[in-house]
XYZ file of C-alpha atoms in Angstrom:
682
model
C -152.704 -7.286 -83.366
C -154.789 -9.422 -81.010
C -155.122 -8.755 -77.292
C -153.214 -11.956 -76.413
C -150.272 -10.909 -78.576
C -150.252 -7.412 -77.054
C -150.115 -8.983 -73.575
C -147.210 -11.218 -74.630
C -145.290 -8.281 -76.090
C -145.809 -6.194 -72.965
C -144.696 -9.055 -70.758
C -141.582 -9.501 -72.896
C -140.814 -5.755 -72.809
C -140.914 -5.645 -68.990
C -138.844 -8.837 -68.752
C -136.325 -7.343 -71.182
C -136.065 -4.080 -69.245
C -135.546 -5.909 -65.954
C -132.916 -8.313 -67.307
C -130.917 -5.671 -69.139
C -130.971 -3.435 -66.098
C -129.456 -6.335 -64.132
C -126.763 -6.829 -66.798
C -125.903 -3.125 -66.804
C -125.590 -3.194 -63.029
C -123.399 -6.304 -63.074
C -121.021 -4.842 -65.666
C -121.052 -1.292 -64.362
C -117.700 0.490 -64.369
C -115.994 -0.006 -61.023
C -113.333 1.843 -59.099
C -109.972 0.911 -60.645
C -108.301 -2.015 -58.947
C -104.965 -1.166 -57.341
C -102.052 -3.378 -56.442
C -101.096 -2.646 -52.870
C -99.162 -4.877 -50.518
C -98.846 -8.413 -51.878
C -99.007 -11.371 -49.509
C -95.869 -13.192 -50.673
C -96.381 -16.768 -49.620
C -94.654 -19.911 -50.754
C -96.244 -21.444 -53.857
C -95.313 -24.338 -56.128
C -96.378 -24.406 -59.774
C -95.615 -28.113 -60.219
C -94.229 -27.445 -63.670
C -93.708 -30.307 -66.099
C -90.390 -31.622 -67.388
C -92.149 -32.281 -70.697
C -94.418 -29.256 -71.117
C -96.958 -28.812 -73.865
C -96.950 -25.052 -73.319
C -94.217 -22.652 -72.234
C -95.480 -19.550 -70.429
C -93.134 -16.596 -70.927
C -93.393 -13.539 -68.645
C -90.835 -10.732 -69.046
C -90.623 -7.988 -66.405
C -88.658 -4.888 -65.511
C -88.852 -3.731 -61.865
C -92.397 -3.650 -60.418
C -91.900 -6.750 -58.267
C -95.381 -6.495 -56.738
C -97.093 -6.630 -60.151
C -95.069 -9.688 -61.178
C -95.866 -11.364 -57.845
C -99.532 -10.525 -58.338
C -99.403 -11.951 -61.853
C -97.833 -15.197 -60.628
C -100.296 -15.551 -57.744
C -103.254 -15.284 -60.142
C -101.519 -17.633 -62.544
C -101.033 -20.190 -59.765
C -104.664 -19.868 -58.687
C -106.129 -20.306 -62.169
C -103.800 -22.600 -64.077
C -104.851 -26.234 -64.418
C -102.930 -29.388 -65.224
C -104.942 -29.960 -68.396
C -101.941 -28.844 -70.426
C -98.525 -29.585 -68.835
C -96.598 -26.323 -68.597
C -93.349 -24.617 -67.753
C -93.052 -20.993 -66.612
C -90.159 -18.811 -67.736
C -89.898 -15.348 -66.199
C -87.296 -12.982 -67.583
C -85.835 -10.172 -65.473
C -84.923 -7.495 -68.020
C -81.987 -6.134 -65.959
C -84.212 -4.541 -63.302
C -82.731 -1.692 -61.281
C -84.705 -2.811 -58.222
C -84.209 -6.023 -56.307
C -86.925 -8.520 -57.228
C -87.140 -11.620 -55.042
C -89.112 -14.685 -56.193
C -87.303 -17.243 -54.051
C -90.572 -18.338 -52.397
C -91.935 -19.486 -55.736
C -91.062 -22.994 -56.878
C -91.602 -24.462 -60.336
C -90.524 -21.389 -62.320
C -87.398 -20.751 -64.347
C -85.881 -17.280 -63.827
C -83.623 -15.741 -66.458
C -81.801 -12.539 -65.482
C -80.461 -10.303 -68.245
C -77.233 -8.393 -67.726
C -78.535 -5.645 -70.007
C -81.952 -4.290 -70.835
C -83.367 -5.940 -73.968
C -86.967 -4.717 -74.085
C -90.154 -6.735 -74.508
C -89.579 -8.050 -78.022
C -86.089 -9.498 -77.504
C -87.120 -10.974 -74.151
C -89.958 -12.850 -75.827
C -87.619 -14.181 -78.515
C -85.123 -15.232 -75.852
C -87.873 -17.051 -73.952
C -89.122 -18.790 -77.113
C -85.643 -20.051 -77.955
C -85.138 -21.416 -74.419
C -88.607 -22.971 -74.185
C -89.437 -26.684 -74.301
C -93.152 -26.524 -75.104
C -94.911 -27.177 -78.385
C -96.940 -24.022 -77.694
C -95.848 -20.597 -76.478
C -98.034 -18.460 -74.255
C -96.755 -14.934 -73.748
C -98.126 -13.009 -70.793
C -97.441 -9.528 -69.501
C -96.390 -9.272 -65.865
C -98.983 -6.519 -65.232
C -101.908 -8.910 -65.661
C -104.310 -11.078 -63.705
C -105.431 -14.188 -65.548
C -108.928 -15.463 -64.783
C -110.403 -18.946 -64.518
C -109.964 -21.175 -67.601
C -107.826 -18.526 -69.330
C -105.495 -21.124 -70.879
C -107.995 -23.919 -71.546
C -110.152 -21.512 -73.550
C -107.181 -20.482 -75.716
C -106.369 -24.132 -76.397
C -110.047 -24.761 -77.117
C -109.680 -22.609 -80.235
C -106.638 -24.516 -81.477
C -108.423 -27.818 -80.889
C -111.782 -26.933 -82.447
C -110.890 -24.651 -85.331
C -108.786 -25.476 -88.362
C -105.723 -23.545 -89.520
C -105.184 -21.508 -86.332
C -102.046 -19.348 -86.110
C -102.565 -17.537 -82.802
C -105.311 -16.862 -80.254
C -105.660 -13.825 -78.016
C -107.690 -13.159 -74.875
C -110.279 -10.584 -73.934
C -108.448 -7.882 -71.987
C -110.110 -5.919 -69.206
C -109.060 -2.647 -67.630
C -108.477 -2.276 -63.910
C -112.004 -0.790 -63.661
C -113.507 -3.959 -65.221
C -114.329 -2.278 -68.540
C -113.240 -3.612 -71.911
C -109.651 -2.824 -72.857
C -109.411 -4.908 -76.026
C -111.291 -7.625 -77.887
C -108.840 -8.146 -80.711
C -107.764 -5.603 -83.313
C -108.572 -4.967 -86.956
C -107.090 -3.124 -89.906
C -109.171 -0.837 -92.086
C -108.453 0.651 -95.471
C -105.375 2.927 -95.644
C -103.859 1.209 -92.596
C -106.348 2.638 -90.128
C -106.080 0.410 -87.065
C -108.982 -0.230 -84.734
C -108.543 -1.898 -81.385
C -111.972 -3.137 -80.350
C -112.252 -1.416 -76.991
C -115.395 0.702 -77.090
C -117.971 -2.024 -76.495
C -119.661 -3.202 -73.331
C -118.431 -6.534 -71.985
C -121.889 -8.026 -72.489
C -122.319 -6.979 -76.136
C -123.030 -9.922 -78.478
C -120.650 -8.682 -81.183
C -117.578 -9.351 -79.017
C -118.797 -12.422 -77.155
C -117.898 -15.165 -79.601
C -114.744 -16.719 -81.032
C -113.896 -15.041 -84.320
C -111.135 -14.011 -86.680
C -109.257 -10.739 -86.221
C -106.136 -9.208 -87.760
C -104.105 -9.393 -84.569
C -104.338 -9.665 -80.790
C -102.314 -8.021 -78.061
C -99.058 -9.692 -77.079
C -99.904 -9.387 -73.408
C -101.913 -12.658 -73.612
C -101.264 -14.636 -76.779
C -100.991 -18.366 -77.548
C -99.234 -19.750 -80.634
C -97.065 -22.676 -81.723
C -93.298 -22.580 -81.271
C -92.649 -23.909 -84.761
C -94.409 -23.428 -88.082
C -95.621 -26.356 -90.202
C -92.145 -26.762 -91.692
C -90.269 -26.815 -88.389
C -89.023 -23.221 -88.466
C -89.135 -21.406 -85.116
C -91.706 -18.629 -84.769
C -89.907 -15.481 -83.593
C -90.764 -11.793 -83.481
C -89.099 -9.575 -86.092
C -86.365 -7.660 -84.264
C -86.487 -4.685 -86.638
C -89.361 -3.538 -84.398
C -87.139 -3.390 -81.282
C -87.780 -2.195 -78.646
C -91.554 -2.005 -79.098
C -94.602 -1.042 -81.218
C -96.041 -3.216 -83.988
C -94.127 -6.281 -82.797
C -97.225 -8.435 -82.117
C -99.021 -6.884 -85.090
C -96.186 -7.882 -87.384
C -95.967 -11.311 -85.742
C -99.660 -12.000 -86.398
C -99.247 -10.767 -89.978
C -96.374 -13.227 -90.418
C -98.649 -16.047 -89.286
C -101.551 -14.828 -91.391
C -99.905 -13.879 -94.673
C -96.674 -15.909 -94.766
C -97.974 -19.076 -93.110
C -101.610 -18.669 -94.264
C -102.917 -19.114 -90.719
C -105.892 -17.407 -89.085
C -105.694 -15.196 -86.005
C -108.519 -15.644 -83.505
C -109.914 -13.788 -80.534
C -111.800 -15.588 -77.752
C -113.823 -13.759 -75.101
C -113.826 -16.855 -72.899
C -110.168 -16.358 -71.983
C -110.239 -13.259 -69.796
C -107.234 -11.329 -68.520
C -107.195 -8.124 -66.484
C -104.382 -5.884 -67.765
C -103.082 -2.928 -65.771
C -101.569 -1.693 -69.044
C -98.022 -0.520 -69.419
C -96.784 -0.895 -65.859
C -93.427 -2.452 -66.715
C -92.138 -0.421 -69.627
C -94.356 2.660 -69.638
C -94.601 3.738 -65.997
C -92.963 7.015 -65.061
C -90.404 5.390 -62.769
C -89.362 2.851 -65.388
C -88.136 5.258 -68.030
C -85.629 3.405 -70.147
C -83.257 5.682 -72.021
C -85.950 8.324 -72.397
C -88.436 5.896 -73.934
C -91.438 7.853 -72.640
C -90.336 10.971 -74.498
C -89.542 9.000 -77.640
C -92.829 7.109 -77.761
C -94.380 9.140 -80.565
C -91.222 9.085 -82.661
C -90.746 5.363 -82.136
C -94.379 4.633 -83.005
C -94.150 6.547 -86.291
C -90.809 4.930 -87.115
C -92.119 1.398 -86.613
C -95.380 2.165 -88.395
C -93.320 3.162 -91.419
C -91.368 -0.122 -91.182
C -94.610 -2.064 -90.818
C -96.159 -0.407 -93.874
C -93.055 -1.013 -95.920
C -93.076 -4.703 -95.037
C -96.800 -5.326 -95.506
C -97.930 -2.685 -98.027
C -99.387 -5.196 -100.493
C -101.495 -6.847 -97.779
C -102.583 -3.495 -96.351
C -103.664 -2.291 -99.801
C -105.857 -5.381 -100.237
C -108.034 -4.336 -97.277
C -111.138 -2.495 -98.483
C -113.212 -2.199 -95.307
C -113.744 1.138 -93.590
C -115.704 -0.215 -90.615
C -115.050 -2.917 -88.022
C -118.183 -4.847 -88.926
C -117.226 -4.949 -92.614
C -113.643 -5.965 -91.841
C -114.788 -8.989 -89.835
C -116.894 -10.087 -92.810
C -113.910 -9.455 -95.090
C -111.750 -11.786 -92.968
C -114.279 -14.503 -93.832
C -113.981 -13.631 -97.556
C -117.406 -11.990 -97.333
C -119.089 -15.373 -96.934
C -121.747 -15.205 -94.249
C -125.012 -16.780 -93.214
C -127.688 -15.746 -90.716
C -129.740 -18.445 -88.979
C -133.142 -17.461 -87.590
C -134.526 -19.704 -84.834
C -137.398 -19.565 -82.382
C -135.089 -20.338 -79.460
C -131.428 -21.166 -78.987
C -130.959 -24.819 -80.033
C -130.256 -27.359 -77.274
C -128.161 -30.014 -79.062
C -128.007 -32.391 -76.097
C -131.773 -32.440 -75.680
C -133.314 -33.013 -79.113
C -132.187 -34.316 -82.487
C -133.480 -31.277 -84.389
C -131.191 -28.984 -82.406
C -128.283 -31.350 -82.913
C -128.948 -31.430 -86.657
C -128.953 -27.638 -86.813
C -125.702 -27.539 -84.821
C -124.083 -29.866 -87.355
C -125.324 -27.717 -90.264
C -123.810 -24.652 -88.596
C -120.518 -26.508 -88.052
C -120.475 -27.495 -91.731
C -120.802 -23.840 -92.763
C -118.020 -22.915 -90.328
C -115.785 -25.563 -91.932
C -116.606 -24.031 -95.310
C -115.313 -20.664 -94.071
C -118.563 -18.813 -93.366
C -119.145 -16.182 -90.717
C -122.230 -17.265 -88.768
C -124.868 -15.225 -86.947
C -127.612 -16.949 -84.943
C -130.738 -14.921 -84.172
C -133.361 -15.843 -81.606
C -135.118 -12.545 -80.983
C -136.466 -13.155 -77.483
C -133.231 -14.457 -76.015
C -131.224 -12.946 -73.171
C -127.584 -12.898 -72.134
C -128.100 -15.526 -69.412
C -129.524 -18.237 -71.717
C -127.224 -21.216 -70.946
C -126.950 -22.675 -74.456
C -125.696 -19.445 -76.020
C -122.092 -20.115 -74.964
C -122.029 -23.472 -76.803
C -122.509 -21.667 -80.094
C -120.286 -18.719 -79.219
C -117.418 -21.152 -78.546
C -118.118 -22.745 -81.924
C -117.499 -19.357 -83.542
C -121.101 -18.168 -83.876
C -122.187 -14.600 -83.229
C -125.403 -14.986 -81.229
C -127.878 -12.138 -81.023
C -129.504 -11.615 -77.654
C -131.356 -8.655 -76.188
C -128.794 -6.279 -74.660
C -130.216 -2.767 -75.071
C -133.296 -1.520 -73.236
C -134.788 0.512 -76.065
C -133.263 -1.127 -79.125
C -133.667 -4.591 -80.534
C -133.032 -6.846 -83.497
C -133.361 -4.314 -86.330
C -130.864 -2.010 -84.629
C -128.433 -4.909 -84.229
C -128.741 -5.929 -87.887
C -128.192 -2.347 -89.045
C -125.285 -1.792 -86.662
C -123.574 -5.021 -87.668
C -124.212 -4.273 -91.345
C -124.932 -7.945 -91.935
C -124.971 -8.799 -95.637
C -125.338 -12.587 -95.651
C -125.260 -14.797 -98.705
C -127.899 -16.985 -97.049
C -130.711 -16.388 -94.547
C -131.744 -19.720 -93.001
C -135.105 -20.090 -91.232
C -135.635 -23.012 -88.868
C -139.299 -24.167 -89.179
C -142.347 -22.508 -90.815
C -143.345 -20.274 -87.900
C -139.850 -18.770 -87.769
C -139.840 -18.248 -91.546
C -143.099 -16.319 -91.487
C -142.033 -14.296 -88.427
C -138.671 -13.136 -89.838
C -139.206 -13.259 -93.607
C -139.981 -9.536 -93.932
C -137.003 -8.535 -91.785
C -134.702 -10.618 -93.986
C -136.164 -9.197 -97.211
C -135.737 -5.657 -95.864
C -132.127 -5.979 -94.711
C -130.578 -8.837 -96.711
C -131.116 -7.847 -100.317
C -128.795 -10.435 -101.888
C -129.402 -13.365 -99.576
C -130.920 -16.665 -100.650
C -133.875 -17.409 -98.362
C -133.784 -20.982 -97.083
C -136.792 -22.538 -95.374
C -135.684 -25.513 -93.258
C -138.825 -27.569 -92.722
C -137.309 -29.675 -89.882
C -140.160 -32.062 -90.541
C -143.490 -31.666 -92.322
C -145.555 -30.420 -89.422
C -148.976 -30.669 -91.057
C -148.285 -34.275 -92.086
C -147.428 -35.179 -88.492
C -150.700 -33.689 -87.222
C -152.645 -35.417 -90.004
C -151.191 -38.804 -89.024
C -151.981 -38.180 -85.358
C -155.607 -37.390 -86.205
C -155.913 -40.487 -88.388
C -154.600 -42.601 -85.504
C -157.089 -41.069 -83.069
C -159.955 -39.065 -84.711
C -161.125 -37.939 -81.284
C -158.161 -35.526 -81.131
C -159.941 -32.624 -82.848
C -157.070 -30.255 -82.070
C -154.797 -32.320 -84.307
C -157.054 -31.623 -87.295
C -157.079 -27.924 -86.417
C -153.263 -27.886 -86.198
C -153.049 -29.826 -89.462
C -154.992 -27.138 -91.336
C -153.093 -24.301 -89.629
C -149.625 -25.678 -90.355
C -150.479 -26.729 -93.884
C -151.326 -23.122 -94.720
C -148.139 -21.892 -93.037
C -145.921 -24.438 -94.755
C -147.387 -23.824 -98.203
C -146.919 -20.072 -97.790
C -143.294 -20.543 -96.676
C -142.551 -22.783 -99.662
C -143.923 -20.120 -102.006
C -141.767 -17.333 -100.537
C -138.507 -19.235 -100.028
C -135.742 -19.630 -102.605
C -134.938 -23.099 -101.274
C -136.902 -25.562 -99.162
C -135.056 -28.125 -97.023
C -136.960 -31.361 -96.373
C -135.307 -33.810 -93.991
C -135.621 -36.968 -96.118
C -136.111 -38.080 -99.701
C -139.598 -39.287 -98.828
C -140.442 -35.817 -97.468
C -138.960 -34.299 -100.628
C -141.156 -36.493 -102.811
C -144.208 -35.487 -100.768
C -143.343 -31.768 -101.078
C -143.201 -31.901 -104.895
C -146.975 -31.740 -104.645
C -146.633 -28.184 -103.290
C -143.601 -26.668 -105.051
C -141.139 -27.150 -107.895
C -138.632 -29.923 -107.354
C -135.652 -27.639 -108.168
C -136.383 -25.655 -104.986
C -136.056 -28.764 -102.799
C -132.722 -29.841 -101.290
C -132.758 -32.710 -98.805
C -130.661 -32.310 -95.653
C -131.214 -35.087 -93.175
C -129.823 -35.570 -89.681
C -126.050 -35.699 -89.490
C -124.557 -38.787 -87.907
C -121.113 -40.342 -87.611
C -119.623 -42.986 -85.282
C -118.992 -41.617 -81.806
C -117.110 -44.680 -80.569
C -114.847 -47.365 -82.027
C -116.703 -50.638 -82.531
C -113.847 -52.373 -80.694
C -114.721 -50.310 -77.600
C -118.335 -51.448 -77.486
C -119.621 -53.958 -74.944
C -120.269 -57.583 -75.859
C -123.810 -58.928 -76.277
C -123.750 -61.083 -73.127
C -122.564 -58.162 -70.957
C -125.547 -55.973 -71.845
C -129.046 -55.890 -70.463
C -132.317 -53.918 -70.610
C -133.822 -51.623 -73.244
C -133.285 -47.969 -74.101
C -135.937 -45.408 -75.053
C -135.041 -41.798 -75.898
C -137.621 -39.048 -76.250
C -138.683 -35.503 -75.480
C -142.118 -34.108 -74.610
C -142.857 -34.083 -78.348
C -146.364 -35.599 -78.670
C -145.365 -38.652 -80.792
C -142.891 -39.677 -78.067
C -145.538 -39.463 -75.347
C -147.932 -41.549 -77.424
C -145.247 -44.181 -78.153
C -144.394 -44.532 -74.452
C -148.007 -45.207 -73.486
C -148.223 -47.626 -76.424
C -145.032 -49.343 -75.229
C -146.156 -49.588 -71.613
C -149.779 -50.653 -72.107
C -149.612 -52.829 -75.248
C -146.057 -53.998 -75.951
C -144.232 -54.584 -72.669
C -146.973 -56.706 -71.037
C -146.329 -59.281 -73.813
C -142.551 -58.949 -73.376
C -142.690 -59.306 -69.577
C -144.485 -62.648 -69.870
C -141.348 -64.057 -71.524
C -138.691 -61.711 -70.077
C -140.027 -60.693 -66.643
C -136.832 -58.947 -65.481
C -136.222 -56.705 -68.499
C -136.281 -52.992 -67.701
C -136.867 -50.006 -69.967
C -134.509 -47.057 -69.416
C -136.260 -43.872 -70.541
C -134.029 -40.864 -71.284
C -135.373 -37.345 -71.851
C -137.858 -34.991 -70.285
C -140.927 -37.126 -71.080
C -141.412 -37.458 -67.322
C -142.608 -33.840 -67.370
C -145.709 -35.056 -69.228
C -146.094 -38.591 -67.926
C -146.802 -39.015 -64.225
C -149.279 -41.885 -64.257
C -146.838 -44.714 -65.006
C -145.203 -46.080 -61.868
C -143.322 -49.301 -62.413
C -139.869 -50.305 -61.204
C -139.197 -51.863 -64.623
C -140.148 -48.642 -66.467
C -137.472 -46.204 -65.298
C -137.733 -42.473 -66.064
C -134.216 -41.008 -65.841
C -135.234 -37.534 -67.092
C -132.715 -35.319 -68.823
C -129.235 -36.891 -68.791
C -126.343 -34.633 -69.907
C -124.194 -37.506 -71.159
C -126.043 -40.617 -72.285
C -123.095 -42.519 -73.790
C -123.166 -45.173 -71.058
C -126.801 -45.969 -71.859
C -125.853 -46.745 -75.468
C -123.029 -48.971 -74.266
C -124.760 -50.976 -71.510
C -128.284 -51.470 -72.904
C -129.071 -54.395 -75.216
C -130.775 -52.295 -77.890
C -132.879 -49.199 -78.500
C -136.639 -49.249 -79.081
C -138.714 -46.567 -80.856
C -142.350 -47.730 -81.201
C -143.576 -44.530 -82.862
C -147.114 -44.667 -84.257
C -147.104 -41.252 -85.922
C -144.765 -38.369 -86.650
C -142.854 -36.979 -89.600
C -139.283 -36.507 -90.700
C -136.165 -38.458 -89.724
C -135.887 -39.642 -86.125
C -132.557 -38.638 -84.646
C -132.685 -41.292 -81.931
C -132.358 -44.023 -84.574
C -129.267 -42.470 -86.124
C -127.881 -41.738 -82.678
C -128.122 -45.427 -81.801
C -126.178 -46.346 -84.941
C -123.458 -43.904 -83.840
C -122.832 -46.278 -80.910
C -123.409 -49.521 -82.864
C -126.561 -50.140 -80.835
C -129.201 -52.249 -82.634
C -132.662 -50.728 -83.084
C -136.235 -51.951 -83.147
C -138.664 -49.387 -84.546
C -141.797 -48.927 -86.672
C -142.211 -47.878 -90.292
C -142.801 -44.311 -89.055
C -139.792 -44.507 -86.720
C -137.498 -45.599 -89.548
C -138.856 -43.122 -92.094
C -136.123 -41.515 -94.167
C -133.368 -43.741 -92.719
C -133.217 -46.274 -95.615
C -133.767 -49.133 -93.178
C -134.146 -52.742 -94.292
C -135.845 -55.115 -91.878
C -133.415 -57.591 -90.301
C -130.488 -55.984 -92.138
C -129.825 -52.783 -90.186
C -132.887 -52.690 -87.901
C -135.985 -54.647 -86.933
C -139.189 -52.984 -88.150
C -142.571 -53.931 -86.686
C -145.815 -51.935 -86.651
C -148.154 -54.088 -84.537
C -147.896 -54.329 -80.761
C -147.523 -58.121 -80.853
C -144.968 -57.960 -83.680
C -142.944 -55.333 -81.830
C -143.047 -57.334 -78.590
C -141.946 -60.533 -80.330
C -139.095 -58.641 -82.003
C -137.897 -57.502 -78.561
C -138.105 -61.071 -77.224
C -136.199 -62.492 -80.200
C -133.426 -59.887 -80.337
C -132.889 -60.062 -76.581
C -131.689 -63.666 -76.848
C -130.567 -63.984 -80.486
C -126.892 -63.043 -80.457
C -126.384 -63.854 -84.133
C -129.099 -61.406 -85.212
C -127.874 -58.823 -82.691
C -124.304 -59.054 -84.070
C -125.581 -58.598 -87.633
C -127.425 -55.387 -86.751
C -124.519 -54.259 -84.568
C -121.990 -54.581 -87.417
C -124.289 -52.984 -90.017
C -124.725 -49.818 -87.947
C -121.859 -47.818 -89.458
C -122.958 -48.670 -93.001
C -126.390 -47.254 -92.124
C -124.823 -43.854 -91.354
C -123.173 -43.331 -94.776
C -125.981 -41.110 -96.207
C -125.834 -38.928 -93.075
C -122.104 -38.104 -92.994
C -120.513 -34.680 -92.570
C -118.928 -34.953 -96.009
C -122.308 -35.634 -97.600
C -123.769 -32.618 -95.769
C -121.060 -30.261 -97.083
C -121.610 -31.441 -100.646
C -125.344 -30.826 -100.303
C -125.191 -27.325 -98.794
C -122.785 -26.166 -101.509
C -125.751 -26.438 -103.903
C -127.521 -23.556 -102.181
C -125.154 -20.854 -103.453
C -124.822 -22.155 -107.002
């Protein structure tokens, strides 16, 4: 190991120690929170007459806890989803006064029904399409409801979604629950709140009924109710989730992004709220309902073979899993390669795979991690001072069908780890583009760049070695595939290009005469920097002679590399989180690339918004472009400039390119992607 690498490793070790120490301090066990005197002030929930969701909160005595629950609910609920709130007084023996609270519906029982029957009563009286049941001894946190709905809206076939529950001391109370072989039940409650294995949306067997979202009716219009054979309590939410899972064929999900503090058992289990000796009968009642549960679901219980939590999660995904190795967490809004990888991951999720994303030198505070965790991806990040990736892989007992490596350097870094741990996995080398070809083209364009020739030789060796070791190689275009047949057998090559689909209706686009100026998109990737200088010094001076007022809007972090172009008609906007308006208001997109490799995402991205494109042969590589049919293609500076001048005033040509955009995306559809990736496991 070289001295430079030793220095890097030492620097990383000290950074890791410092960051994990900060995480441990942040999530350190605290003194248990207590509910003391509640400041009972007037509040108005502004409930809807036509709610999407009905929030049902049963309670028995403990007025302060219910008040506390409602105060936190009022503070953290948004109007994103119109709601109604139904609170059910289960024949409390104490006087409970909620007259200061407006916008809630109070139902008072004349006899004690218990949790289960109260929930059923609330469901039957509710108006919402969705039901959210919430214990009164809870404190919901910011975005608690939006995050539950996020699962219903972004995952298919969802039956119910539960929250992450915290104890009063801020430790983990529950992150969903799982069944093992022989009906051994494991509530996931022994992890740290910052552990990667609980911090992503994933399937479970059931979630606690103290914070659970589901639909009021099943797909056939039958009301979803709890089975009253489990009255008064125990196994009611377990059975309910099993009904959704096995009778309705729906999946049960847990999301860590909906957080609820739960004081646990205040209403029905506290010593002063003994109901007909329930505390003394707890053990008997538990065993009785367990017997009922087993009798009802014995066939499904017997089908479970897992003996560990990690195996059971894989089993819930039918033992289909894939591990993606990357150099860093992808940033889909910043570069097309990251967006492509995101779409590949989403395709595997749609095909029912459990996904793990590994970027070894990543920490808990990396901002893009949460994007993937919300998608349903388990993301590895450093979270233990003295243990790392190998420990995580062993602990999680990952047995993927596929190990996917994103670029040659990543393949060579993680290949041995994958071979050691993933004995049955197909090893997939995703080229992203052909790196050595890009460097070769750069050197041919400018032979003075000696480093390009050095990088060409270096990456060619790396890429050839990766192709030899991999089971499958993924070029990004058919032209790249044809090139790679010179280095490996064709049956190892499977083309997966960028993934594109319309992001806007063509009827919502802006007319030709209402648009102005040009759009350029690029990162600090060297070909983008070169093309911008080429555009500024050789192309735009010709354009400005004919169109003196035309501006170029430049999106992306290229301004980090270019600081010697100062021109009010050459506008560097830097990183823009949402660039949709630029696709709508600009006349067309330009990509005067002189070298590079692979498919250029910016071209496909323009087609997603029906925005015409002018590019070069290199810029259109792999996109099946035909000049003057779905793009204008020019390689000389004068030709490119004249194409800009013509398209800027030629509405007929602009309309032709505009209307052919969607047709250009057909080879890059999600459906095409799914059909392609299914070949990998044949």
